[in-house]
mmCIF file of C-alpha atoms in Angstrom:
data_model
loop_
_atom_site.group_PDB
_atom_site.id
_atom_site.type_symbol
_atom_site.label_atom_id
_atom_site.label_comp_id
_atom_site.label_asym_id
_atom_site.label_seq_id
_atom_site.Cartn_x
_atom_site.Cartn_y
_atom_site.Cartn_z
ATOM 1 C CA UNK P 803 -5.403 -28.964 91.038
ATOM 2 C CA UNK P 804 -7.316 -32.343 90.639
ATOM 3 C CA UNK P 805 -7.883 -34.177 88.078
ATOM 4 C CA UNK P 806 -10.547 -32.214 86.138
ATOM 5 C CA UNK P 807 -8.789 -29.158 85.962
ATOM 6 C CA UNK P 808 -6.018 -30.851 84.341
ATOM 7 C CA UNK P 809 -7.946 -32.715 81.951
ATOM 8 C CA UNK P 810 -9.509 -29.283 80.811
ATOM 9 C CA UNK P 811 -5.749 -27.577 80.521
ATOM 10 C CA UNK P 812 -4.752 -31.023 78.112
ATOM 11 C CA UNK P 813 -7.416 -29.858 76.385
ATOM 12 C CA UNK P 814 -7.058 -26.152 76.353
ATOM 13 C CA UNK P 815 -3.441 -26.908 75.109
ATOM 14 C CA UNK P 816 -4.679 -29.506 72.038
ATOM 15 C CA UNK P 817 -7.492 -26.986 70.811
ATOM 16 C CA UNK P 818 -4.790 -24.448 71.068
ATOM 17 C CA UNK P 819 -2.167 -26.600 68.874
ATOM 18 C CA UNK P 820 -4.993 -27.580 66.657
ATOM 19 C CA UNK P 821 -5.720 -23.732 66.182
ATOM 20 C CA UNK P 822 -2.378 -23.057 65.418
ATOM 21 C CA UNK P 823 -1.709 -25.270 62.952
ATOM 22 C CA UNK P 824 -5.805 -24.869 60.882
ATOM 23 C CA UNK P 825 -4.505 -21.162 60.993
ATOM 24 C CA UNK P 826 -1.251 -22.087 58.764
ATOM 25 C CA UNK P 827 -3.178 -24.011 56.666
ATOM 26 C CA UNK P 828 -5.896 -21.850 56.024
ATOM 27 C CA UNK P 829 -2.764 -18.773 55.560
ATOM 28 C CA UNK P 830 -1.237 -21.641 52.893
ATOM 29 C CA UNK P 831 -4.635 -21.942 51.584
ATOM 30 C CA UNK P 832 -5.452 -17.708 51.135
ATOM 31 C CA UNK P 833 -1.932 -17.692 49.363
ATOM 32 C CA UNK P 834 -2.731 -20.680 46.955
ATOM 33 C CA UNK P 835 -6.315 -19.131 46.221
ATOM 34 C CA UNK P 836 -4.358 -15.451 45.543
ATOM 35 C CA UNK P 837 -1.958 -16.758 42.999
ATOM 36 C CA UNK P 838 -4.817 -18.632 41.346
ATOM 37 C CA UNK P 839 -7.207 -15.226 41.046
ATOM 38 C CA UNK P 840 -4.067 -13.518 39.753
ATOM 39 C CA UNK P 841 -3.697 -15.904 37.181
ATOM 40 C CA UNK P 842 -7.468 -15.977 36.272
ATOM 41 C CA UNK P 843 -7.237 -11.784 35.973
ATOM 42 C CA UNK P 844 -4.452 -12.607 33.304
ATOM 43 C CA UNK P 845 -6.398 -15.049 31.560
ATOM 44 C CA UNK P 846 -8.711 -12.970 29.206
ATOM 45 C CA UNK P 847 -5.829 -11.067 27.807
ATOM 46 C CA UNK P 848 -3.952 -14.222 27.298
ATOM 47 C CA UNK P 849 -6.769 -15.716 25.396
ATOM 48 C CA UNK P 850 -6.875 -12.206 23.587
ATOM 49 C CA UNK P 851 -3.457 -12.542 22.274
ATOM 50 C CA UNK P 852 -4.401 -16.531 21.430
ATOM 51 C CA UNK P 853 -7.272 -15.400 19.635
ATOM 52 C CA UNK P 854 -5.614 -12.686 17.765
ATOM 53 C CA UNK P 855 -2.686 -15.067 16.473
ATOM 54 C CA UNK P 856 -5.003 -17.758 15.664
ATOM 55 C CA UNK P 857 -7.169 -14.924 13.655
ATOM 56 C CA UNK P 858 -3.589 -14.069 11.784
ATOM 57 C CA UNK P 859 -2.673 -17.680 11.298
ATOM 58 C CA UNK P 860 -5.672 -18.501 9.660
ATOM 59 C CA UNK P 861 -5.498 -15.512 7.309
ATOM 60 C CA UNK P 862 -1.843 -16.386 6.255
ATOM 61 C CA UNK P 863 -3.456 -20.334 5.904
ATOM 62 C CA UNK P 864 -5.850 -19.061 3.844
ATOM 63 C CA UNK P 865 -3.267 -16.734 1.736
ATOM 64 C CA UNK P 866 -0.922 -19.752 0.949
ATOM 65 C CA UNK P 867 -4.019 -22.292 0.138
ATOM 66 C CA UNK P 868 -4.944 -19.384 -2.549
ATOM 67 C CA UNK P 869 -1.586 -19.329 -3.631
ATOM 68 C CA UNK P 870 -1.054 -22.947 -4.078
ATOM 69 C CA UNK P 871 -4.230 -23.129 -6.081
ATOM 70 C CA UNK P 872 -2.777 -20.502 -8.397
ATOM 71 C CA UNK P 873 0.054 -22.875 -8.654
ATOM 72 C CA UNK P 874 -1.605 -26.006 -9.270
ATOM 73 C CA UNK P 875 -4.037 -24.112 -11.823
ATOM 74 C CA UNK P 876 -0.829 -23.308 -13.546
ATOM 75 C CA UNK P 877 0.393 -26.956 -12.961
ATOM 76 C CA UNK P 878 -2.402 -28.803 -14.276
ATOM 77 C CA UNK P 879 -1.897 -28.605 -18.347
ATOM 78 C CA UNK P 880 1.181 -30.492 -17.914
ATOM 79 C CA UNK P 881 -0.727 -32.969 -15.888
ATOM 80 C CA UNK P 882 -3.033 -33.694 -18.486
ATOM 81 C CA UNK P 883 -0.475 -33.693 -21.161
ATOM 82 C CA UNK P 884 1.669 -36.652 -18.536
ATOM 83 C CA UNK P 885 -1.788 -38.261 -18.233
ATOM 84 C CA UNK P 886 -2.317 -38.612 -22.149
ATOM 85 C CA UNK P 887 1.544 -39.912 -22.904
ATOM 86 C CA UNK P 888 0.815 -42.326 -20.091
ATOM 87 C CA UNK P 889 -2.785 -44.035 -21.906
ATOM 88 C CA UNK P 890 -1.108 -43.295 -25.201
ATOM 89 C CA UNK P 891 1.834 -46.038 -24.088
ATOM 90 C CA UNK P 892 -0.378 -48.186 -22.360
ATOM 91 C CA UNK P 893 -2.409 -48.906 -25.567
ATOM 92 C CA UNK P 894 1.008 -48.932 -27.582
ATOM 93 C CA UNK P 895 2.192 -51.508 -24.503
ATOM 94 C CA UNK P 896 -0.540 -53.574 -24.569
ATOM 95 C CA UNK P 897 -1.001 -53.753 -28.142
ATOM 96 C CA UNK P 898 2.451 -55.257 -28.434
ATOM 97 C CA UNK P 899 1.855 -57.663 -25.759
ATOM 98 C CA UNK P 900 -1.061 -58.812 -27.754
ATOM 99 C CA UNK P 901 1.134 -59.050 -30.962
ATOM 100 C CA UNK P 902 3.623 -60.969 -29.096
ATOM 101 C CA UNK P 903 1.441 -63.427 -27.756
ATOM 102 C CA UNK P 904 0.078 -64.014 -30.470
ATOM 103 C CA UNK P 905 3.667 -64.358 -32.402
ATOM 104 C CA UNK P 906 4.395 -66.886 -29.537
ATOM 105 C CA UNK P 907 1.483 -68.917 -30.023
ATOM 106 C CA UNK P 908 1.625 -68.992 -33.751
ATOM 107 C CA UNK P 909 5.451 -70.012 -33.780
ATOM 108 C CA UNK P 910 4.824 -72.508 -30.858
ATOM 109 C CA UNK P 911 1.342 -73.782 -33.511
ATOM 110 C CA UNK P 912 4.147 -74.225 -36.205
ATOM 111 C CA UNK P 913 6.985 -75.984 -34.126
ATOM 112 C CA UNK P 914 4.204 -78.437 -33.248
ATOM 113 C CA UNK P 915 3.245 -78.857 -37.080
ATOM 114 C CA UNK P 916 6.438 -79.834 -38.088
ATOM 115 C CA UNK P 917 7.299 -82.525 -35.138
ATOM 116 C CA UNK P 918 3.928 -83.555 -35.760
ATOM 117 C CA UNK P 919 4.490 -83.611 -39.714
ATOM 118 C CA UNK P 920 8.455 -84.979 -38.644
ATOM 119 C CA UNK P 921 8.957 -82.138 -41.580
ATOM 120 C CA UNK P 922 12.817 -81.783 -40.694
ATOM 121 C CA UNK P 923 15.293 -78.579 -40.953
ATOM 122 C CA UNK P 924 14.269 -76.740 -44.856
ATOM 123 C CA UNK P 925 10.284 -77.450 -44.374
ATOM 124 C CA UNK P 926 10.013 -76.324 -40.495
ATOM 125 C CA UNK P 927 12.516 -72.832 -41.285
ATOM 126 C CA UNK P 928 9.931 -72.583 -44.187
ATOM 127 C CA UNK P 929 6.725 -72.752 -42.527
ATOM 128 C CA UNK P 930 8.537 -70.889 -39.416
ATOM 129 C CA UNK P 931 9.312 -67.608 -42.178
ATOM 130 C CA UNK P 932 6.007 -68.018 -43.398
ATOM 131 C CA UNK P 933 4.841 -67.265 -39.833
ATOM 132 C CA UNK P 934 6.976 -64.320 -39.194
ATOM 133 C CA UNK P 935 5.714 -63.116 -42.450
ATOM 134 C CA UNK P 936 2.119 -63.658 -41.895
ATOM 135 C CA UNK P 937 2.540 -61.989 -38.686
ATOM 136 C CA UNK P 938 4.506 -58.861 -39.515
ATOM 137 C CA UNK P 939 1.458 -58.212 -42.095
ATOM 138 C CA UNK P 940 -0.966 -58.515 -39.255
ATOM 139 C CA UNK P 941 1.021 -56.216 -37.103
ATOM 140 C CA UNK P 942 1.530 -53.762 -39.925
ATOM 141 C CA UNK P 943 -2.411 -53.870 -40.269
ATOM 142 C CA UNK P 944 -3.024 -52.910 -36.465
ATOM 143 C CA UNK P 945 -0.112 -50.345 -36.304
ATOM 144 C CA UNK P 946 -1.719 -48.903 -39.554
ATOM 145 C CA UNK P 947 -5.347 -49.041 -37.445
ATOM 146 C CA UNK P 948 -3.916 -47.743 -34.231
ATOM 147 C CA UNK P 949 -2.305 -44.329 -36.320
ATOM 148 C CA UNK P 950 -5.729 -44.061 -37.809
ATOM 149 C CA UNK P 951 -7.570 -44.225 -34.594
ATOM 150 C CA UNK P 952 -5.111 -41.738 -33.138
#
């Protein structure tokens, strides 16, 4: 045998290796592509049963959202009424805070007048009663105002 005829036997024996081993991969291949045509066969009646629980979820979705609507219908009276006590003390809050201020300012106006005046102990208790008093008749006018208004 010379050297050509051993050259083509090499050869014969690497396209033969070579043919052995595309032929396993191409078998590994046919078996990959069969599992993934079974699973596409099973996929409509898997996304049957998806659709049909998503159809039944949304149905019992919609049930509770009609029932919790029921419930908050029911609910909202007392929401009102909670809403109505809350302004209702707000104004009440506030209009204290205004009479308070006010007290402050006025006995802070007469403190001033008597060290201004150097009026001492009697005259500043005086002018300090006749403070309170002027001021308990102002806030007996707005209560009286704020009951009439309500």
């Amino acid at each position: 045998m010379d050297l050509v005829g051993i050259g083509v036997l090499i050869m014969g024996i690497g396209v033969l290796i070579g043919a052995i081993f595309l032929a396993r991969t191409l078998n590994n291949l046919s078996s990959v592509l069969n599992g993934v045509d079974k699973t596409v066969e099973r996929l409509p009646d898997q996304l049957d049963d998806v659709m049909k629980e998503t159809g039944q979820l949304l149905n019992n979705s919609n049930d509770t959202l009609a029932d919790v609507n029921k419930k908050i219908e029911a609910l909202s009276p007392l929401f009102y009424i909670v809403g109505d006590i809350g302004e209702s003390s707000r104004k009440l809050t506030s209009s204290l805070v205004d009479v308070t201020m006010a007290m402050k300012k006025d006995t802070n106006e007469g403190k001033d007048t008597t060290r201004r005046q150097d009026l001492g102990g009697l005259y500043g208790a005086i002018a300090l009663g006749y403070y309170f008093k002027e001021k308990r008749k102002a806030l007996k006018e707005i209560n009286n105002k704020d009951e009439i208004s309500a």
